[in-house]
mmCIF file of C-alpha atoms in Angstrom:
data_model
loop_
_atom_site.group_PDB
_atom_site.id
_atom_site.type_symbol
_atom_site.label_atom_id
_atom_site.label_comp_id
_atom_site.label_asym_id
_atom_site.label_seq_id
_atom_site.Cartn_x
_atom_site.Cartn_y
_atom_site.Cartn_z
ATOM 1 C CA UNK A 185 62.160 -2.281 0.010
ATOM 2 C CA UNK A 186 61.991 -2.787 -3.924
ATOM 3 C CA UNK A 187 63.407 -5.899 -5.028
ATOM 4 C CA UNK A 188 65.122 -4.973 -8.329
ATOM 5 C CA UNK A 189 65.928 -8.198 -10.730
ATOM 6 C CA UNK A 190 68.441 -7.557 -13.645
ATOM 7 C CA UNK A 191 68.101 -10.569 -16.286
ATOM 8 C CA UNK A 192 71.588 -12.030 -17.766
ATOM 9 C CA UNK A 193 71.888 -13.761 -20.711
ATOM 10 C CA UNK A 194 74.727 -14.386 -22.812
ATOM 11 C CA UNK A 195 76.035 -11.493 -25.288
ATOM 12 C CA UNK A 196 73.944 -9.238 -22.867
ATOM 13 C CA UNK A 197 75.450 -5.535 -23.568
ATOM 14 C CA UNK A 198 77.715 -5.328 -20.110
ATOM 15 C CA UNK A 199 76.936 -1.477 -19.863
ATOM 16 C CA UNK A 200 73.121 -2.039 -20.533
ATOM 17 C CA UNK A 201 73.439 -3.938 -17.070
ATOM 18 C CA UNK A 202 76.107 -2.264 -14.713
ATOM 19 C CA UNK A 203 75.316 1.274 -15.813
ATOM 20 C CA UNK A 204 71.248 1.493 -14.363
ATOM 21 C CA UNK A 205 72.832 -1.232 -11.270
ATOM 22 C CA UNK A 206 75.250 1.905 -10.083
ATOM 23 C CA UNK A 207 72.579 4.305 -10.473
ATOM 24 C CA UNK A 208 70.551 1.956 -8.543
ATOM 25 C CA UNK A 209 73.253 0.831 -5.582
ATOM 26 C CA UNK A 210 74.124 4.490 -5.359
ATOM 27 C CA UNK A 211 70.591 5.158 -4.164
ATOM 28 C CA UNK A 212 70.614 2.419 -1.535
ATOM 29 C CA UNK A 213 74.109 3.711 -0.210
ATOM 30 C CA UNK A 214 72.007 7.201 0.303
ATOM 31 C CA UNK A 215 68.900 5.223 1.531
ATOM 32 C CA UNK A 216 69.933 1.809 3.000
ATOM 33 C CA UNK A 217 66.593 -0.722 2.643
ATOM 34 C CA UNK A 218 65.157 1.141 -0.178
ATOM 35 C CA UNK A 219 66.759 -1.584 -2.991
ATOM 36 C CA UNK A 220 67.418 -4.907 -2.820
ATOM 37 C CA UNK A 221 69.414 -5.774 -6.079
ATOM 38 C CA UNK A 222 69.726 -8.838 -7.695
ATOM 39 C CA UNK A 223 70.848 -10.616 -10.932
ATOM 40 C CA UNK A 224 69.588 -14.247 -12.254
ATOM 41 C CA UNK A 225 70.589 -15.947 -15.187
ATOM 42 C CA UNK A 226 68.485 -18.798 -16.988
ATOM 43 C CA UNK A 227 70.170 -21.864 -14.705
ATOM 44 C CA UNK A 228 72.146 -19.285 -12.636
ATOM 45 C CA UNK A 229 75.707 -20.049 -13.943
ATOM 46 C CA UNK A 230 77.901 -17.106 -15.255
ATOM 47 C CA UNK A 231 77.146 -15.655 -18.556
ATOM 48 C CA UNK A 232 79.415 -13.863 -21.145
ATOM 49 C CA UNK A 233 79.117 -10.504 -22.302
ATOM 50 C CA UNK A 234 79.191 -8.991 -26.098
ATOM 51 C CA UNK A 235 82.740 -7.521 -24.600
ATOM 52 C CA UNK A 236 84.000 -10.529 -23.385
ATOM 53 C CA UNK A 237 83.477 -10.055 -19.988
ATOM 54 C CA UNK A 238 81.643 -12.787 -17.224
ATOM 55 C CA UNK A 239 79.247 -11.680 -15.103
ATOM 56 C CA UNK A 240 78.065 -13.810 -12.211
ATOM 57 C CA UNK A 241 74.367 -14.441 -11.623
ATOM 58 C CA UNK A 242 72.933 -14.715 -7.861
ATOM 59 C CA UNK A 243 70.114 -16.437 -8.659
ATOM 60 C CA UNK A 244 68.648 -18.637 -11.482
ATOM 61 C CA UNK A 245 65.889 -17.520 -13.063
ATOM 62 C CA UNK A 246 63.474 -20.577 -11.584
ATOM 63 C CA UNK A 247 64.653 -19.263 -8.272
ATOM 64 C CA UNK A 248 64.742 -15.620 -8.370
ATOM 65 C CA UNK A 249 62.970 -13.531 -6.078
ATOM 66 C CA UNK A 250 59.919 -12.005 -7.570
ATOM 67 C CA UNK A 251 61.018 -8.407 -8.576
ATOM 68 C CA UNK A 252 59.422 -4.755 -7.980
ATOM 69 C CA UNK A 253 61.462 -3.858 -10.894
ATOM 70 C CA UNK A 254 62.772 -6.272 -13.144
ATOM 71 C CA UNK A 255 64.944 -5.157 -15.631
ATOM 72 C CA UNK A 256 65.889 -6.426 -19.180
ATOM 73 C CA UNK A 257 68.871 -5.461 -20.731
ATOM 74 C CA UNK A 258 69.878 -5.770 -24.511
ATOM 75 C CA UNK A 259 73.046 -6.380 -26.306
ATOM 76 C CA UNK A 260 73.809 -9.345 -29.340
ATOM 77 C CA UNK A 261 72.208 -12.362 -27.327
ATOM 78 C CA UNK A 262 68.720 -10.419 -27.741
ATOM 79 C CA UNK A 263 68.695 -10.799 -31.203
ATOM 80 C CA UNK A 264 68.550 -14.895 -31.063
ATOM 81 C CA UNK A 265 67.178 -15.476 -27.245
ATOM 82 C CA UNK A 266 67.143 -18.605 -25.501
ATOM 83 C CA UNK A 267 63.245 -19.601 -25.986
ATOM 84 C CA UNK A 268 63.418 -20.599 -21.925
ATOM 85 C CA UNK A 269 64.010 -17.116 -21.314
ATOM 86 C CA UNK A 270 61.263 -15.826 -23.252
ATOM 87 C CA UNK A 271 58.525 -18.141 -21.775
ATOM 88 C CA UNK A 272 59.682 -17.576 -18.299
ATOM 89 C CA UNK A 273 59.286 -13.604 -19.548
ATOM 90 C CA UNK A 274 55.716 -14.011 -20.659
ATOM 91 C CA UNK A 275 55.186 -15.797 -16.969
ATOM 92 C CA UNK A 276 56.746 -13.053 -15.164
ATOM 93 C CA UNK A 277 56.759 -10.060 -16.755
ATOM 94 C CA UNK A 278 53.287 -8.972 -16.313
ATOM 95 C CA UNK A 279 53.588 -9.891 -12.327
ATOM 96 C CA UNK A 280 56.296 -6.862 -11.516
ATOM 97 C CA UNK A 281 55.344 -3.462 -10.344
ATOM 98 C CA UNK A 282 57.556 -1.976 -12.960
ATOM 99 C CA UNK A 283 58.984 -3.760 -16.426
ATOM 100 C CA UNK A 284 61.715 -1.923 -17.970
ATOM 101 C CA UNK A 285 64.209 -2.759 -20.407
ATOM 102 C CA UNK A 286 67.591 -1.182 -21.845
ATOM 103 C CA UNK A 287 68.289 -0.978 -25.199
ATOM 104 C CA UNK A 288 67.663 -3.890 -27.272
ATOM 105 C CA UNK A 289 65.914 -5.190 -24.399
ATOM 106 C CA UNK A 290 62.871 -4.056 -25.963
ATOM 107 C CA UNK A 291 62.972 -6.855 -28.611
ATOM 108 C CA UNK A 292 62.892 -9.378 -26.222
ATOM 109 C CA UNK A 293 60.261 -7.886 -24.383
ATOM 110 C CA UNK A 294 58.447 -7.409 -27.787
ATOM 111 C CA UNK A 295 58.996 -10.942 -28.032
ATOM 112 C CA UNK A 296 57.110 -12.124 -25.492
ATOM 113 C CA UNK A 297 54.421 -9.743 -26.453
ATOM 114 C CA UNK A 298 54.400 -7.802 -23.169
ATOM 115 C CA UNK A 299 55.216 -4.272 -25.384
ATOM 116 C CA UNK A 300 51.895 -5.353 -27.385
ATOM 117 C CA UNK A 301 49.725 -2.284 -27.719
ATOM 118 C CA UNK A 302 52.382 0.291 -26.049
ATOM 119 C CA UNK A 303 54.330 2.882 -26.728
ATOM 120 C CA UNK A 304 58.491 1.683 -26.653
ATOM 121 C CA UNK A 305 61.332 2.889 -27.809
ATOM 122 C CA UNK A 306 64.935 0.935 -28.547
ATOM 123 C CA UNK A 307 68.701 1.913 -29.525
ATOM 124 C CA UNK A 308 68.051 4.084 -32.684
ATOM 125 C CA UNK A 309 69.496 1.346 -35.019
ATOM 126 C CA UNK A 310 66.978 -0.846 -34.267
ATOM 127 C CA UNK A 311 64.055 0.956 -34.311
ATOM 128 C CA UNK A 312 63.085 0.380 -37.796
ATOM 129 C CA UNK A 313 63.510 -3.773 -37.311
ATOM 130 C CA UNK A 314 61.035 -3.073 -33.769
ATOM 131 C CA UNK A 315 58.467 -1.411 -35.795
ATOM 132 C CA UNK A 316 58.783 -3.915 -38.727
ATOM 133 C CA UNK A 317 58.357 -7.338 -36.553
ATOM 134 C CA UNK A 318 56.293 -5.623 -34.579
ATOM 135 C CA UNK A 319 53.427 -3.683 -35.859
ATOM 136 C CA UNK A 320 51.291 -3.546 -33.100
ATOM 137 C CA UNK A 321 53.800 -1.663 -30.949
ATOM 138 C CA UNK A 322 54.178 2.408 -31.564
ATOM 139 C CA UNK A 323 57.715 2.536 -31.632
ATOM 140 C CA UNK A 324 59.023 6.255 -31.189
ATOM 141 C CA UNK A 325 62.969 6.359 -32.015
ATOM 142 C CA UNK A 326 62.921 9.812 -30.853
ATOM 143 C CA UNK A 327 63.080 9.522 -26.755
ATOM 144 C CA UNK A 328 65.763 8.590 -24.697
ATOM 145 C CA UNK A 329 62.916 6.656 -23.033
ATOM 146 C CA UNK A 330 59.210 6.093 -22.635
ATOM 147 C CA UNK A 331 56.685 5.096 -19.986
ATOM 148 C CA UNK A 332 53.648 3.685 -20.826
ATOM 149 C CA UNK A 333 51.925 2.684 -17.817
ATOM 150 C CA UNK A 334 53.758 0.451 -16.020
ATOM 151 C CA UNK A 335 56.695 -0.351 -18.780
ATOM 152 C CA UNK A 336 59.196 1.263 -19.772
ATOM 153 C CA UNK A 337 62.226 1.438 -22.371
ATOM 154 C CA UNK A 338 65.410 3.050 -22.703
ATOM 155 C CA UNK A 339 67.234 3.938 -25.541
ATOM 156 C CA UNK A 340 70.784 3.496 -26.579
ATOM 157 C CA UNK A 341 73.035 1.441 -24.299
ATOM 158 C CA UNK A 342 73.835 4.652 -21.814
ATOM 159 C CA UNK A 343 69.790 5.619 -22.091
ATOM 160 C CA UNK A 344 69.854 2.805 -19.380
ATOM 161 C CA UNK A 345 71.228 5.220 -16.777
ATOM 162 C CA UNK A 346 69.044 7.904 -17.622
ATOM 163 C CA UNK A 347 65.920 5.484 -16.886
ATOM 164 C CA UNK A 348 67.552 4.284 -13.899
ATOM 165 C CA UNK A 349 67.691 7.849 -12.620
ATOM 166 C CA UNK A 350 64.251 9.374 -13.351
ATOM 167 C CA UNK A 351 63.066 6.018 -11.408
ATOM 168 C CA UNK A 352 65.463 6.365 -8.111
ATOM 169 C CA UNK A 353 63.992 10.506 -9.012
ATOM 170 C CA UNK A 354 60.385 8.707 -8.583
ATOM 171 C CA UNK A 355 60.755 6.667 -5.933
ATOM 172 C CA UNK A 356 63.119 8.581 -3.141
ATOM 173 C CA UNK A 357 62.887 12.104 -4.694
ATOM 174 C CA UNK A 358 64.951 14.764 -6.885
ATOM 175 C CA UNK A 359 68.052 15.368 -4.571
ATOM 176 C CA UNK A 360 69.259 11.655 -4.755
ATOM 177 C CA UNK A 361 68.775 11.510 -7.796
ATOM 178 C CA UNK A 362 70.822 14.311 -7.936
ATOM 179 C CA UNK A 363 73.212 13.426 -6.057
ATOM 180 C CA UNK A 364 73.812 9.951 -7.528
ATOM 181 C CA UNK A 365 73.905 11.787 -11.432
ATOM 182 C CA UNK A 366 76.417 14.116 -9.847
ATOM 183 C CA UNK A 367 78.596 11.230 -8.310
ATOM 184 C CA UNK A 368 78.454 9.214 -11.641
ATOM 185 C CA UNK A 369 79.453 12.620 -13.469
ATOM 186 C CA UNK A 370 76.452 12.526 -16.045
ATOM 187 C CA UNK A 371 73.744 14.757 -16.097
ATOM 188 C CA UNK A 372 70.587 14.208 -14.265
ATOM 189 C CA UNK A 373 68.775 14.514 -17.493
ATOM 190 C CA UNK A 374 71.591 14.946 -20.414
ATOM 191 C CA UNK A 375 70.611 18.360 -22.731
ATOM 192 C CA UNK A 376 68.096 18.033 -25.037
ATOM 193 C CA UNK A 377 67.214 15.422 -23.241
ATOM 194 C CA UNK A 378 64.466 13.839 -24.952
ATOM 195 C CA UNK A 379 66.321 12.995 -27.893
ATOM 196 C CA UNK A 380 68.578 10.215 -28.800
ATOM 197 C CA UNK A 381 70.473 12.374 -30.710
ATOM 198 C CA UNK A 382 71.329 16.271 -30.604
ATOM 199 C CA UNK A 383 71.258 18.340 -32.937
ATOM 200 C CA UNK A 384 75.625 17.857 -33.628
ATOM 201 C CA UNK A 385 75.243 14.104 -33.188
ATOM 202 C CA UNK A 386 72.230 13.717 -36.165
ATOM 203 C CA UNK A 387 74.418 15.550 -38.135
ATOM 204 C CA UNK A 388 78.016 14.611 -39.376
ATOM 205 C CA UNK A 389 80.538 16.442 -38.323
ATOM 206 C CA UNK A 390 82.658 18.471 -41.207
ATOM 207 C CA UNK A 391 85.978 17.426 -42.185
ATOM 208 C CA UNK A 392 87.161 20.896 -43.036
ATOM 209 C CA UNK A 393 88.359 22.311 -40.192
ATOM 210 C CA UNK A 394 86.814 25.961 -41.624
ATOM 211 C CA UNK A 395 83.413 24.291 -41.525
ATOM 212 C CA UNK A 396 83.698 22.263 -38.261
ATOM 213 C CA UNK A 397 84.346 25.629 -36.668
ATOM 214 C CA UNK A 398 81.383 27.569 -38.015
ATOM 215 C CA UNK A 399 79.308 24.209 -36.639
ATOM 216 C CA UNK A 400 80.793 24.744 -33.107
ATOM 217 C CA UNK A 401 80.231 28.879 -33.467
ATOM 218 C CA UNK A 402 76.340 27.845 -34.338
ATOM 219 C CA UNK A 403 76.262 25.671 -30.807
ATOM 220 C CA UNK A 404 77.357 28.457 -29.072
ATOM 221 C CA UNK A 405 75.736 31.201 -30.390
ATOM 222 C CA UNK A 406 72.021 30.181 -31.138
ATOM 223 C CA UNK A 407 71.057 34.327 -30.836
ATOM 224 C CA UNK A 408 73.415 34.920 -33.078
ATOM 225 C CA UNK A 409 73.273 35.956 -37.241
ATOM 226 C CA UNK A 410 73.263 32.652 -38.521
ATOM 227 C CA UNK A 411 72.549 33.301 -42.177
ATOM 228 C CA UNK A 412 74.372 31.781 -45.312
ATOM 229 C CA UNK A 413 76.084 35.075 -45.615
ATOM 230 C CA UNK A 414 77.510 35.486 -41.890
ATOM 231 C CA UNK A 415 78.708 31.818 -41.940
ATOM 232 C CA UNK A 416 79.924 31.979 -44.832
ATOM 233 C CA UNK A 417 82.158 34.977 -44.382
ATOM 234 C CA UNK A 418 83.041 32.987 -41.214
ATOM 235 C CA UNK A 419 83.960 30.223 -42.838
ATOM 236 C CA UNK A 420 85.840 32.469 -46.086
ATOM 237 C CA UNK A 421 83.962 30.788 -48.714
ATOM 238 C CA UNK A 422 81.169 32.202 -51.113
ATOM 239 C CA UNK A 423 77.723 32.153 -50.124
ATOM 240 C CA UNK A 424 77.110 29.466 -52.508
ATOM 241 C CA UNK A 425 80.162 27.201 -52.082
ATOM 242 C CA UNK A 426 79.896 27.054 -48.247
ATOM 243 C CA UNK A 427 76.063 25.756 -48.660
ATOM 244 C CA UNK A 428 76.922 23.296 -50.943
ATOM 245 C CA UNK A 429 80.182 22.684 -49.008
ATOM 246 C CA UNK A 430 77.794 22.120 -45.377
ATOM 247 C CA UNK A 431 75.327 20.167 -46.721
ATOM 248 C CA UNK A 432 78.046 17.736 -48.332
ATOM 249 C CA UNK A 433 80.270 17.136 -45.212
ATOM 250 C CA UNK A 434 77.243 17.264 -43.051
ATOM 251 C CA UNK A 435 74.473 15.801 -44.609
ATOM 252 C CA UNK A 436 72.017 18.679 -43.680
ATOM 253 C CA UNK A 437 71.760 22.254 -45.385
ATOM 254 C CA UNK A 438 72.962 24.925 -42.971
ATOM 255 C CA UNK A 439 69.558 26.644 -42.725
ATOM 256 C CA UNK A 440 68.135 22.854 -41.381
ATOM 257 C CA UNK A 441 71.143 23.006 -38.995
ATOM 258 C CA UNK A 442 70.632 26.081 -37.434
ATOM 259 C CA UNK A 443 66.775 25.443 -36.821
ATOM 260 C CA UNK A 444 67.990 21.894 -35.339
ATOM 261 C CA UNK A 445 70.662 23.815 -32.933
ATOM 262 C CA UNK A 446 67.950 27.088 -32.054
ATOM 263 C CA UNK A 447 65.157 24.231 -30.993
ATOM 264 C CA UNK A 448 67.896 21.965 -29.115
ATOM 265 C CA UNK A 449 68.825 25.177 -27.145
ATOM 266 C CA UNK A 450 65.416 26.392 -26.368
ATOM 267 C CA UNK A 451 64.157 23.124 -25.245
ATOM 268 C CA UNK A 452 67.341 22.701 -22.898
ATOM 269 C CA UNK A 453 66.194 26.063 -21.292
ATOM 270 C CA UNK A 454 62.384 25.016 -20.701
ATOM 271 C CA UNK A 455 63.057 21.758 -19.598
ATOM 272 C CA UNK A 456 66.392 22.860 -16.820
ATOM 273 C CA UNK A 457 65.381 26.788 -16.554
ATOM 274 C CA UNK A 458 62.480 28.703 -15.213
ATOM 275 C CA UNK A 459 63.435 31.695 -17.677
ATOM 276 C CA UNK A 460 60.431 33.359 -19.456
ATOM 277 C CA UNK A 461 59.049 32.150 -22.948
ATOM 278 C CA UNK A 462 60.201 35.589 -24.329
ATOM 279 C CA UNK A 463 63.446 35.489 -22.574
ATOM 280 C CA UNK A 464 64.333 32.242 -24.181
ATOM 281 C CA UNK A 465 62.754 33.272 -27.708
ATOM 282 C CA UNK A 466 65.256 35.644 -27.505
ATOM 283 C CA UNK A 467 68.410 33.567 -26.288
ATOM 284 C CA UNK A 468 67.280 30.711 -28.774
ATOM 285 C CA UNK A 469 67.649 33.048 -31.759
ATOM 286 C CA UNK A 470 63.636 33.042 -32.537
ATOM 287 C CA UNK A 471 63.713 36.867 -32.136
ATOM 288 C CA UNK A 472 59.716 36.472 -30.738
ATOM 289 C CA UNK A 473 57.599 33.914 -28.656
ATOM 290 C CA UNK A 474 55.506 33.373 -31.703
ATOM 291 C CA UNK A 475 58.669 32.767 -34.063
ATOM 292 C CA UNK A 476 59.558 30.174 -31.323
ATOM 293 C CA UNK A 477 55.921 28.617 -30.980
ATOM 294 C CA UNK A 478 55.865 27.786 -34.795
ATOM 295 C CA UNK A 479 59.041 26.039 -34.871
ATOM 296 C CA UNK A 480 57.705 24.168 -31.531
ATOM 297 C CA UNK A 481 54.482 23.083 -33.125
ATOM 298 C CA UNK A 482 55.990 22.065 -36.588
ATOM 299 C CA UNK A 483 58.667 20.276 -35.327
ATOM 300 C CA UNK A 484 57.005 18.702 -32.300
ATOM 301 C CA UNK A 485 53.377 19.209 -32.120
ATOM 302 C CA UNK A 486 53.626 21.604 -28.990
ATOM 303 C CA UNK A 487 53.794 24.978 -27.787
ATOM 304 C CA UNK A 488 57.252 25.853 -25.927
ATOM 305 C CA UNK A 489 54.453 26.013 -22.977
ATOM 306 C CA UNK A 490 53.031 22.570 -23.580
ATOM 307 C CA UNK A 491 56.179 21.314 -23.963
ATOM 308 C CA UNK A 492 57.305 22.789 -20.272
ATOM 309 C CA UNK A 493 54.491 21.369 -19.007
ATOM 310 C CA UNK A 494 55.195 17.763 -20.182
ATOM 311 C CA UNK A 495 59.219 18.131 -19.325
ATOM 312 C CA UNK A 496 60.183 19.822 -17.014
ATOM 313 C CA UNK A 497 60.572 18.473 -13.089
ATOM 314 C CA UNK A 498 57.706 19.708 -11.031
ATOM 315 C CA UNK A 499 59.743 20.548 -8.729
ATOM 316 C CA UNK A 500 63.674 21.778 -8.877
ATOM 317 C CA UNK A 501 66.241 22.462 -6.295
#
């Protein structure tokens, strides 16, 4: 049995701790004795969350059990911790099996120094104020999440669940993982997956309904002729106005678009597919497997083949 400890704190992000506790009590229905879950505050009264909601702690922190798995959520009441809670972090943090946070958890881990000399990530707003404070952490505000050795950190608020998942994937295997992603009605691991953001959600989306369209027709048809001239003539504007039109309602020239849509799809298809390099080239829009490894290595240092290797599931069902 792994004793899982979720830390509460006042203005602690409600989601950041209920959304990886499902993922995690949904595993324990499937396997019963595989979790033990638990929650401790810092004198193990109720605490408020950033929504307004009270969550009740079983424990206080002096008392807790010791965890596998202890788990550090974020939300507004990580910005200006409790100094209590940090010390009894330094204490006990480096004594669990696994240290992960959610979110903005990663600040008060960073905190109490126990992301020194790692690799972390955070919620993409405060990624830039991690890597500031923090210098000798290599934040990346790229991932959903990262493991480094025995830590790890989640992204954004809902990254939490993600985590939670590829650890319940770890520890009792790919079906309940499954299973539990499938029950919760999220994906096992979301599209794109290794990014925050997709390619629609970096950019803004148009307020002409003309130009919102043309963004939806790129999603859906990476293979097909995306030049300025075909959307365009989708879209009934000139050339030249619907460029300058696209890059002002979206932020991002069309060309940049498309490349950001084409290497969102054909990532999706190495990571959940075992479809051929060329086969995806193809479906991707990069016309060859060498078009498709250039865009690959600028963009992300790695062949499509590297970057199967690193991604996908070793095994699939």
């Amino acid at each position: 049995m792994r004793t899982l400890l979720v830390v509460l704190f006042d203005g602690v992000q409600s989601l950041d701790v209920t959304g990886p506790v499902e993922v995690f009590a949904g595993a324990e229905l499937r396997h019963p004795g595989a979790y033990r879950l638990a929650t401790a505050s810092l004198d193990g009264g109720p605490v408020r969350t950033s929504s307004g909601l009270t969550l009740a702690a079983d424990h206080a922190l002096s008392d807790a059990p010791a965890p596998h798995t202890l788990i550090v959520p974020g939300g507004q009441g990580s910005r200006h911790p409790d100094e209590r809670l940090l010390d009894w972090l330094r204490e006990h943090g480096p004594r669990a099996d696994r240290l992960v946070s959610v979110c903005t958890g990663a600040i008060l881990l960073a905190r109490a120094g126990l992301l020194d000399g790692r690799r972390a990530t955070t919620h993409w707003a405060y990624c830039d104020t991690l890597a500031r404070h923090h210098p000798e952490i290599e934040v990346d505000p790229d991932p959903i999440y990262v493991r480094d050795g025995h830590v790890a950190t989640s992204a954004g608020v809902t990254s939490g669940i993600d985590l939670a998942l590829a650890l319940v994937e770890e520890d009792l295997g790919r079906g309940t993982a499954l299973a539990i992603a499938r029950h919760l009605v999220v994906f096992l691991r979301r599209p794109g997956g290794q990014a925050q953001f997709s390619a629609q959600l970096a950019a803004q989306t148009a307020q002409r309904e003309p130009l919102r369209e043309v963004q939806q027709w790129i999603s859906e048809h990476p293979d097909g002729d995306l030049t300025v001239e075909a959307l365009a003539a989708r879209a009934r504007l000139s050339p030249r106005h619907f460029a300058r039109a696209f890059q002002a309602e979206t932020g991002v020239p069309p060309g940049r678009y498309v490349d950001r849509v084409r290497l969102e799809h054909a990532r999706r298809l190495l990571e959940d597919t075992g479809d051929g390099v060329e086969e995806i080239a193809r479906a991707s829009g990069y016309g060859t497997p060498e078009a498709m490894r250039r865009a690959f290595v600028k963009a992300l240092g790695a062949s499509p083949a590297e970057y199967r290797r690193r991604f996908r599931p070793a095994t699939t069902l």
